[in-house]
mmCIF file of C-alpha atoms in Angstrom:
data_model
loop_
_atom_site.group_PDB
_atom_site.id
_atom_site.type_symbol
_atom_site.label_atom_id
_atom_site.label_comp_id
_atom_site.label_asym_id
_atom_site.label_seq_id
_atom_site.Cartn_x
_atom_site.Cartn_y
_atom_site.Cartn_z
ATOM 1 C CA MET C 276 151.249 175.698 137.695
ATOM 2 C CA VAL C 277 149.951 178.642 135.659
ATOM 3 C CA LEU C 278 146.170 178.600 135.439
ATOM 4 C CA ASN C 279 144.663 177.345 132.198
ATOM 5 C CA VAL C 280 141.733 179.421 130.951
ATOM 6 C CA LYS C 281 139.981 176.476 129.293
ATOM 7 C CA GLU C 282 140.290 174.413 132.456
ATOM 8 C CA LEU C 283 139.015 177.325 134.546
ATOM 9 C CA SER C 284 135.975 177.556 132.280
ATOM 10 C CA HIS C 285 135.508 173.788 132.440
ATOM 11 C CA GLY C 286 135.592 173.824 136.243
ATOM 12 C CA PHE C 287 133.116 176.684 136.398
ATOM 13 C CA SER C 288 130.735 174.887 134.018
ATOM 14 C CA LEU C 289 130.955 171.755 136.198
ATOM 15 C CA ALA C 290 129.903 173.855 139.200
ATOM 16 C CA VAL C 291 126.896 175.230 137.311
ATOM 17 C CA GLU C 292 125.938 171.770 136.089
ATOM 18 C CA ALA C 293 126.320 170.334 139.601
ATOM 19 C CA THR C 294 124.099 173.055 141.068
ATOM 20 C CA GLN C 295 121.397 172.376 138.483
ATOM 21 C CA PHE C 296 121.659 168.645 139.232
ATOM 22 C CA ALA C 297 121.305 169.245 142.982
ATOM 23 C CA VAL C 298 118.232 171.432 142.488
ATOM 24 C CA ARG C 299 116.498 168.705 140.458
ATOM 25 C CA HIS C 300 117.048 165.827 142.909
ATOM 26 C CA LYS C 301 114.945 165.654 146.054
ATOM 27 C CA ARG C 302 117.324 163.403 147.993
ATOM 28 C CA VAL C 303 120.122 165.933 147.607
ATOM 29 C CA GLN C 304 117.732 168.688 148.711
ATOM 30 C CA THR C 305 116.848 166.664 151.819
ATOM 31 C CA LYS C 306 120.532 166.257 152.741
ATOM 32 C CA PHE C 307 121.088 169.950 152.086
ATOM 33 C CA ILE C 308 118.279 170.970 154.456
ATOM 34 C CA GLU C 309 119.557 168.538 157.100
ATOM 35 C CA ALA C 310 123.060 170.033 156.999
ATOM 36 C CA LEU C 311 121.677 173.578 156.967
ATOM 37 C CA LYS C 312 119.506 172.855 160.037
ATOM 38 C CA ILE C 313 122.512 171.617 162.021
ATOM 39 C CA THR C 314 124.513 174.662 160.934
ATOM 40 C CA CYS C 315 121.705 177.026 161.937
ATOM 41 C CA ILE C 316 121.377 175.326 165.333
ATOM 42 C CA GLY C 317 125.112 175.728 165.861
ATOM 43 C CA MET C 318 124.883 179.431 165.006
ATOM 44 C CA ALA C 319 121.902 179.884 167.338
ATOM 45 C CA VAL C 320 123.818 178.274 170.218
ATOM 46 C CA ALA C 321 126.817 180.485 169.491
ATOM 47 C CA TYR C 322 124.562 183.547 169.497
ATOM 48 C CA ALA C 323 123.031 182.586 172.844
ATOM 49 C CA LEU C 324 126.471 182.066 174.380
ATOM 50 C CA ILE C 325 127.793 185.378 173.086
ATOM 51 C CA TYR C 326 124.772 187.328 174.272
ATOM 52 C CA GLY C 327 124.880 185.609 177.654
ATOM 53 C CA LEU C 328 128.630 185.903 178.182
ATOM 54 C CA VAL C 329 129.293 189.286 176.557
ATOM 55 C CA PHE C 330 126.248 191.493 176.111
ATOM 56 C CA PHE C 331 124.655 190.904 179.501
ATOM 57 C CA PRO C 332 127.850 191.764 181.439
ATOM 58 C CA LEU C 333 128.315 194.797 179.144
ATOM 59 C CA PHE C 334 124.780 195.903 179.943
ATOM 60 C CA LEU C 335 125.498 195.576 183.688
ATOM 61 C CA VAL C 336 128.743 197.547 183.376
ATOM 62 C CA GLN C 337 127.052 200.299 181.341
ATOM 63 C CA THR C 338 124.248 200.530 183.881
ATOM 64 C CA GLY C 339 126.717 200.622 186.763
ATOM 65 C CA ASN C 340 128.765 203.291 185.004
ATOM 66 C CA THR C 341 125.685 205.486 184.591
ATOM 67 C CA VAL C 342 124.536 204.976 188.182
ATOM 68 C CA PHE C 343 127.938 205.587 189.787
ATOM 69 C CA SER C 344 128.672 208.627 187.626
ATOM 70 C CA THR C 345 125.406 210.127 188.889
ATOM 71 C CA LEU C 346 126.037 209.245 192.529
ATOM 72 C CA LEU C 347 129.722 210.132 192.641
ATOM 73 C CA GLN C 348 129.522 213.095 190.271
ATOM 74 C CA TYR C 349 132.349 212.074 187.923
ATOM 75 C CA ASP C 350 132.676 212.438 184.154
ATOM 76 C CA SER C 351 131.756 209.075 182.617
ATOM 77 C CA THR C 352 132.200 210.160 178.986
ATOM 78 C CA GLN C 353 135.446 208.274 178.327
ATOM 79 C CA SER C 354 134.290 205.068 179.994
ATOM 80 C CA ALA C 355 130.956 205.255 178.166
ATOM 81 C CA LEU C 356 132.745 205.667 174.825
ATOM 82 C CA ALA C 357 135.011 202.709 175.636
ATOM 83 C CA LEU C 358 131.994 200.538 176.428
ATOM 84 C CA LEU C 359 130.250 201.612 173.225
ATOM 85 C CA SER C 360 133.404 200.804 171.259
ATOM 86 C CA THR C 361 133.506 197.351 172.849
ATOM 87 C CA ARG C 362 129.859 196.754 171.988
ATOM 88 C CA ASP C 363 130.447 197.841 168.382
ATOM 89 C CA ALA C 364 133.395 195.442 168.122
ATOM 90 C CA VAL C 365 131.232 192.587 169.393
ATOM 91 C CA ASN C 366 128.470 193.549 166.942
ATOM 92 C CA HIS C 367 131.000 193.448 164.111
ATOM 93 C CA PHE C 368 132.113 190.024 165.288
ATOM 94 C CA LEU C 369 128.506 188.846 165.223
ATOM 95 C CA THR C 370 128.207 189.752 161.545
ATOM 96 C CA MET C 371 130.884 187.108 160.903
ATOM 97 C CA LEU C 372 129.351 184.565 163.264
ATOM 98 C CA PRO C 373 127.699 182.399 160.594
ATOM 99 C CA LEU C 374 131.059 181.842 158.892
ATOM 100 C CA LEU C 375 132.751 181.195 162.237
ATOM 101 C CA GLY C 376 129.983 178.775 163.206
ATOM 102 C CA LEU C 377 130.347 177.052 159.848
ATOM 103 C CA ASP C 378 134.090 176.666 160.347
ATOM 104 C CA ILE C 379 133.543 175.156 163.802
ATOM 105 C CA ILE C 380 130.896 172.718 162.547
ATOM 106 C CA THR C 381 133.000 171.535 159.590
ATOM 107 C CA HIS C 382 135.684 170.472 162.075
ATOM 108 C CA ALA C 383 133.448 169.331 164.940
ATOM 109 C CA ARG C 384 130.845 167.499 162.817
ATOM 110 C CA PRO C 385 132.532 166.476 159.535
ATOM 111 C CA ALA C 386 130.034 163.589 159.166
ATOM 112 C CA VAL C 387 127.296 166.159 158.426
ATOM 113 C CA PHE C 388 129.116 167.289 155.300
ATOM 114 C CA GLY C 389 130.201 163.763 154.458
ATOM 115 C CA ARG C 390 126.528 162.766 154.275
ATOM 116 C CA ILE C 391 125.617 165.463 151.786
ATOM 117 C CA PHE C 392 128.728 164.611 149.734
ATOM 118 C CA PHE C 393 127.704 160.957 149.489
ATOM 119 C CA GLY C 394 124.035 161.872 149.057
ATOM 120 C CA MET C 395 125.006 163.756 145.899
ATOM 121 C CA LEU C 396 127.450 161.063 144.752
ATOM 122 C CA ASP C 397 124.757 158.385 145.168
ATOM 123 C CA GLU C 398 122.615 160.295 142.690
ATOM 124 C CA VAL C 399 125.391 161.179 140.257
ATOM 125 C CA ASP C 400 127.235 157.842 140.142
ATOM 126 C CA PRO C 401 125.983 155.116 142.533
ATOM 127 C CA LYS C 402 128.830 152.729 141.646
ATOM 128 C CA TYR C 403 131.420 155.389 142.422
ATOM 129 C CA ALA C 404 129.736 156.072 145.779
ATOM 130 C CA GLU C 405 129.655 152.350 146.615
ATOM 131 C CA ALA C 406 133.335 151.910 145.764
ATOM 132 C CA LEU C 407 134.402 154.993 147.730
ATOM 133 C CA ARG C 408 132.367 153.948 150.782
ATOM 134 C CA SER C 409 134.068 150.567 150.805
ATOM 135 C CA TRP C 410 137.370 152.207 151.721
ATOM 136 C CA PRO C 411 137.931 152.664 155.478
ATOM 137 C CA MET C 412 138.230 156.279 156.619
ATOM 138 C CA ARG C 413 141.703 157.349 157.667
ATOM 139 C CA LYS C 414 142.142 160.709 159.350
ATOM 140 C CA PHE C 415 145.943 161.040 159.698
ATOM 141 C CA ARG C 416 145.444 163.588 162.474
ATOM 142 C CA TRP C 417 149.147 163.951 163.302
ATOM 143 C CA ALA C 418 150.169 164.289 159.643
ATOM 144 C CA LYS C 419 147.440 166.891 159.046
ATOM 145 C CA LEU C 420 148.404 168.818 162.165
ATOM 146 C CA LYS C 421 152.054 168.780 161.154
ATOM 147 C CA PHE C 422 151.220 169.879 157.616
ATOM 148 C CA ALA C 423 148.954 172.697 158.842
ATOM 149 C CA ALA C 424 151.635 173.882 161.289
ATOM 150 C CA GLN C 425 154.263 173.877 158.548
ATOM 151 C CA ARG C 426 151.995 175.801 156.169
ATOM 152 C CA LEU C 427 151.094 178.403 158.799
ATOM 153 C CA GLY C 428 154.712 178.650 159.883
ATOM 154 C CA LYS C 429 155.831 179.216 156.310
ATOM 155 C CA ARG C 430 153.238 181.941 155.758
ATOM 156 C CA TYR C 431 154.140 183.607 159.057
ATOM 157 C CA ALA C 432 157.871 183.464 158.237
ATOM 158 C CA MET C 433 157.225 184.994 154.795
ATOM 159 C CA THR C 434 155.107 187.766 156.327
ATOM 160 C CA LEU C 435 157.649 188.483 159.060
ATOM 161 C CA GLY C 436 160.550 188.409 156.603
ATOM 162 C CA ALA C 437 158.768 190.780 154.229
ATOM 163 C CA SER C 438 157.957 193.113 157.123
ATOM 164 C CA LEU C 439 161.593 193.243 158.261
ATOM 165 C CA LEU C 440 163.105 193.563 154.782
ATOM 166 C CA SER C 441 160.645 196.282 153.823
ATOM 167 C CA ARG C 442 162.323 198.526 156.423
ATOM 168 C CA VAL C 443 165.714 198.338 154.670
ATOM 169 C CA PRO C 444 166.580 201.759 153.223
ATOM 170 C CA TYR C 445 166.347 202.265 149.442
ATOM 171 C CA ILE C 446 165.306 198.708 148.552
ATOM 172 C CA GLY C 447 162.687 198.032 151.227
ATOM 173 C CA TRP C 448 159.829 199.321 149.083
ATOM 174 C CA MET C 449 160.572 196.569 146.511
ATOM 175 C CA VAL C 450 160.166 193.633 148.898
ATOM 176 C CA VAL C 451 156.375 193.326 148.934
ATOM 177 C CA PRO C 452 155.904 193.856 145.154
ATOM 178 C CA VAL C 453 158.625 191.293 144.294
ATOM 179 C CA GLY C 454 157.234 188.778 146.784
ATOM 180 C CA THR C 455 153.724 189.265 145.448
ATOM 181 C CA VAL C 456 154.918 188.712 141.869
ATOM 182 C CA SER C 457 156.658 185.444 142.816
ATOM 183 C CA VAL C 458 153.553 184.077 144.581
ATOM 184 C CA MET C 459 150.958 185.242 142.050
ATOM 185 C CA ALA C 460 153.093 183.951 139.159
ATOM 186 C CA LYS C 461 152.239 180.403 140.244
ATOM 187 C CA PHE C 462 148.646 181.120 139.274
ATOM 188 C CA VAL C 463 148.737 183.621 136.406
ATOM 189 C CA GLY C 464 152.342 183.594 135.187
ATOM 190 C CA TYR C 465 155.083 186.209 135.589
ATOM 191 C CA PRO C 466 153.940 188.683 132.887
ATOM 192 C CA ALA C 467 150.389 188.995 134.269
ATOM 193 C CA SER C 468 151.462 189.063 137.935
ATOM 194 C CA ALA C 469 154.152 191.669 137.179
ATOM 195 C CA ALA C 470 151.568 193.807 135.363
ATOM 196 C CA VAL C 471 149.165 193.653 138.323
ATOM 197 C CA VAL C 472 151.889 194.586 140.815
ATOM 198 C CA ALA C 473 153.234 197.357 138.564
ATOM 199 C CA LEU C 474 149.733 198.813 138.438
ATOM 200 C CA SER C 475 149.573 198.831 142.235
ATOM 201 C CA VAL C 476 152.903 200.691 142.387
ATOM 202 C CA VAL C 477 151.902 203.272 139.770
ATOM 203 C CA ALA C 478 148.351 203.617 141.093
ATOM 204 C CA PRO C 479 148.457 203.216 144.907
ATOM 205 C CA GLY C 480 144.656 203.192 145.021
ATOM 206 C CA SER C 481 144.652 199.762 143.371
ATOM 207 C CA LYS C 482 146.642 198.136 146.210
ATOM 208 C CA ARG C 483 143.480 197.075 147.992
ATOM 209 C CA THR C 484 142.264 195.320 144.836
ATOM 210 C CA MET C 485 145.618 193.575 144.404
ATOM 211 C CA PHE C 486 145.573 192.399 148.015
ATOM 212 C CA PHE C 487 142.004 191.125 147.587
ATOM 213 C CA ILE C 488 142.979 189.091 144.491
ATOM 214 C CA PHE C 489 146.068 187.722 146.227
ATOM 215 C CA LYS C 490 144.144 186.766 149.370
ATOM 216 C CA SER C 491 141.332 185.193 147.344
ATOM 217 C CA LEU C 492 143.712 182.957 145.377
ATOM 218 C CA LEU C 493 145.185 181.592 148.607
ATOM 219 C CA ALA C 494 141.763 181.246 150.262
ATOM 220 C CA MET C 495 140.363 179.297 147.313
ATOM 221 C CA GLY C 496 143.024 176.632 147.853
ATOM 222 C CA ASP C 497 141.999 176.276 151.516
ATOM 223 C CA PHE C 498 138.314 176.230 150.535
ATOM 224 C CA SER C 499 138.838 173.429 148.011
ATOM 225 C CA ARG C 500 140.735 171.328 150.558
ATOM 226 C CA ASP C 501 137.822 171.655 152.995
ATOM 227 C CA LEU C 502 135.365 170.489 150.325
ATOM 228 C CA LEU C 503 137.529 167.519 149.358
ATOM 229 C CA LYS C 504 137.811 166.150 152.919
ATOM 230 C CA PRO C 505 135.191 163.359 152.466
ATOM 231 C CA TYR C 506 136.959 162.162 149.317
ATOM 232 C CA PHE C 507 140.460 162.321 150.768
ATOM 233 C CA SER C 508 139.464 160.744 154.092
ATOM 234 C CA HIS C 509 137.925 157.652 152.493
ATOM 235 C CA LEU C 510 140.917 157.045 150.240
ATOM 236 C CA GLY C 511 143.432 157.618 153.025
ATOM 237 C CA ALA C 512 145.178 160.479 151.243
ATOM 238 C CA LYS C 513 148.000 162.021 153.255
ATOM 239 C CA PRO C 514 148.526 165.814 153.110
ATOM 240 C CA LYS C 515 151.289 165.572 150.495
ATOM 241 C CA GLN C 516 149.073 163.405 148.279
ATOM 242 C CA GLN C 517 146.249 165.913 148.686
ATOM 243 C CA VAL C 518 148.517 168.745 147.573
ATOM 244 C CA ALA C 519 149.646 166.705 144.551
ATOM 245 C CA PHE C 520 146.023 165.994 143.630
ATOM 246 C CA TYR C 521 145.117 169.661 143.961
ATOM 247 C CA ARG C 522 148.031 170.744 141.763
ATOM 248 C CA ALA C 523 147.072 168.219 139.085
ATOM 249 C CA ASN C 524 143.533 169.646 138.991
ATOM 250 C CA GLU C 525 144.336 173.208 140.018
ATOM 251 C CA SER C 526 142.861 175.169 137.116
ATOM 252 C CA ALA C 527 139.598 173.221 136.978
ATOM 253 C CA MET C 528 139.382 173.285 140.766
ATOM 254 C CA ILE C 529 139.737 177.068 140.993
ATOM 255 C CA GLY C 530 137.192 177.499 138.195
ATOM 256 C CA PHE C 531 134.812 175.299 140.165
ATOM 257 C CA ILE C 532 135.460 177.175 143.425
ATOM 258 C CA LEU C 533 134.900 180.546 141.730
ATOM 259 C CA ALA C 534 131.237 179.667 141.265
ATOM 260 C CA PHE C 535 130.758 179.487 145.058
ATOM 261 C CA TYR C 536 133.610 181.345 146.762
ATOM 262 C CA PHE C 537 132.286 184.909 146.790
ATOM 263 C CA PHE C 538 128.804 183.775 147.844
ATOM 264 C CA VAL C 539 130.312 181.803 150.741
ATOM 265 C CA GLN C 540 131.937 185.039 151.988
ATOM 266 C CA LEU C 541 128.488 186.594 152.560
ATOM 267 C CA SER C 542 127.945 186.130 156.271
ATOM 268 C CA TRP C 543 124.261 185.185 156.480
ATOM 269 C CA VAL C 544 123.904 183.157 153.274
ATOM 270 C CA GLY C 545 127.486 181.876 153.168
ATOM 271 C CA PRO C 546 126.795 178.620 155.066
ATOM 272 C CA ALA C 547 124.042 177.661 152.607
ATOM 273 C CA PHE C 548 126.401 178.156 149.654
ATOM 274 C CA PHE C 549 129.149 176.193 151.407
ATOM 275 C CA ILE C 550 126.780 173.257 151.874
ATOM 276 C CA LEU C 551 125.741 173.509 148.215
ATOM 277 C CA ALA C 552 129.421 173.514 147.205
ATOM 278 C CA GLN C 553 130.011 170.443 149.404
ATOM 279 C CA ALA C 554 127.315 168.590 147.462
ATOM 280 C CA ALA C 555 128.556 169.904 144.127
ATOM 281 C CA ILE C 556 132.139 168.735 144.737
ATOM 282 C CA ALA C 557 130.867 165.140 144.504
ATOM 283 C CA PHE C 558 129.775 165.926 140.950
ATOM 284 C CA PHE C 559 133.233 167.356 140.226
ATOM 285 C CA ILE C 560 134.950 164.241 141.615
ATOM 286 C CA SER C 561 132.760 161.891 139.583
ATOM 287 C CA ARG C 562 133.562 163.780 136.372
ATOM 288 C CA GLN C 563 137.247 164.531 136.945
ATOM 289 C CA THR C 564 138.637 161.356 138.499
ATOM 290 C CA LEU C 565 138.660 157.637 137.902
ATOM 291 C CA ARG C 566 136.433 155.490 140.071
ATOM 292 C CA PRO C 567 138.516 153.638 142.687
ATOM 293 C CA PRO C 568 138.205 149.843 142.897
ATOM 294 C CA MET C 569 136.323 148.177 145.739
ATOM 295 C CA TYR C 570 138.515 148.045 148.806
ATOM 296 C CA THR C 571 140.461 144.920 149.666
ATOM 297 C CA PRO C 572 142.645 144.561 152.784
ATOM 298 C CA GLY C 573 146.012 146.198 152.244
ATOM 299 C CA ALA C 574 144.945 148.016 149.082
ATOM 300 C CA THR C 575 146.082 151.578 148.325
ATOM 301 C CA TRP C 576 144.811 154.090 145.799
ATOM 302 C CA GLN C 577 147.302 156.652 144.555
ATOM 303 C CA ILE C 578 144.963 159.543 143.920
ATOM 304 C CA ALA C 579 147.806 161.826 142.895
ATOM 305 C CA GLU C 580 148.512 159.499 139.955
ATOM 306 C CA GLU C 581 144.931 159.266 138.735
ATOM 307 C CA LYS C 582 144.220 160.333 135.187
ATOM 308 C CA ARG C 583 141.189 162.464 134.608
ATOM 309 C CA LYS C 584 138.336 160.975 132.626
ATOM 310 C CA SER C 585 138.456 163.855 130.153
ATOM 311 C CA THR C 586 141.764 165.298 129.066
ATOM 312 C CA SER C 587 140.213 168.548 127.902
ATOM 313 C CA PRO C 588 137.072 170.515 128.653
ATOM 314 C CA SER C 589 135.684 169.831 125.211
ATOM 315 C CA THR C 590 135.574 166.059 125.600
#
C-alpha cells in the first residue's frame, strides 16, 4: 500500500500526543523508570561479561606479546597491530551494546514491556485495558518461528539472487535499481521510487542515502511489530493476522514510528526512547482500533477486520 501523507501526519501527531500524555502521568513515569532500570541492569551485566571474557584475556595476550618479544628478540609489530585491531572491533561492538541488550531483554523479559504498555493503557482508556487483559495470552511460538524463518529466507534469497544476477554482463547493473524500485514502490509508489533510484544512478554519491532510506523503511516495520507484541499476544493474533493489521494501518503506523525510530538508533539513549515508544503505542491502539469485548471461552477477535475509530486524521 502506498503511504498516505495525511495518515503519516496523523500517526506522527498521535506519537507526539502520546508522549505528552506519558510525561503528565506519574504512573506511566513509574513504569517507564522500572523498565529502564531492568534494561540498564541487563546492559551492565553484558558489559561485565564482555570485559571479563574479552578484554581481560586480550590484556594478558598483549602483555605476553610484549614480554616474549623482549625476551626472544622478535618483531612483535604485526601481532601488536592485530591485537589493537581486535580491541578496536570490540570497542565498536560496545558502542552498540545498549541496543543489543535491549533486543535481548525484549525477547527474554517481554513482561517488562507488557507492564508499561498496560500502565499507559490503564491511564488512557481503563475499559480498553480491562477488556484486553481479560483475553488469555497466546504466544504461537511455532507459527512465529516459522514466519520469521520464511521472512528471513525470503530476504536472503532476494539478496543472493540480486548478487548473482548483478554479475550478468550488460544487464547486471540494472538488477539492484529495478529491485529497489519494486520494493520501495510499496511505500511511496512507482514514480517516487523510480525518481529516487534514478538519482542514485545519475549521482553515485547518493547511493548511501538511498540505501539508508530503504533500510529504514524495512526496519520501521520490524520496530512496529516489536511494539505491538503486548496487543497481539493478548488477542491471540497469528503472524498473518498481524501482517494484515499492519497493512491496514501502515501509513499511520509509520508516521507514529517516525517520531521515535531515529532516536532509538542512538546507542546510549535508544533504550529509553524504545521504552517510551512502547508506552506510546498503547495510546495509538486506543485511538486507532475498536475496543475488544470481554473474553468468553471460545471467543475470537479478528483484529485484521477491525475498523478504525476515525476514518480520517481530521475526525
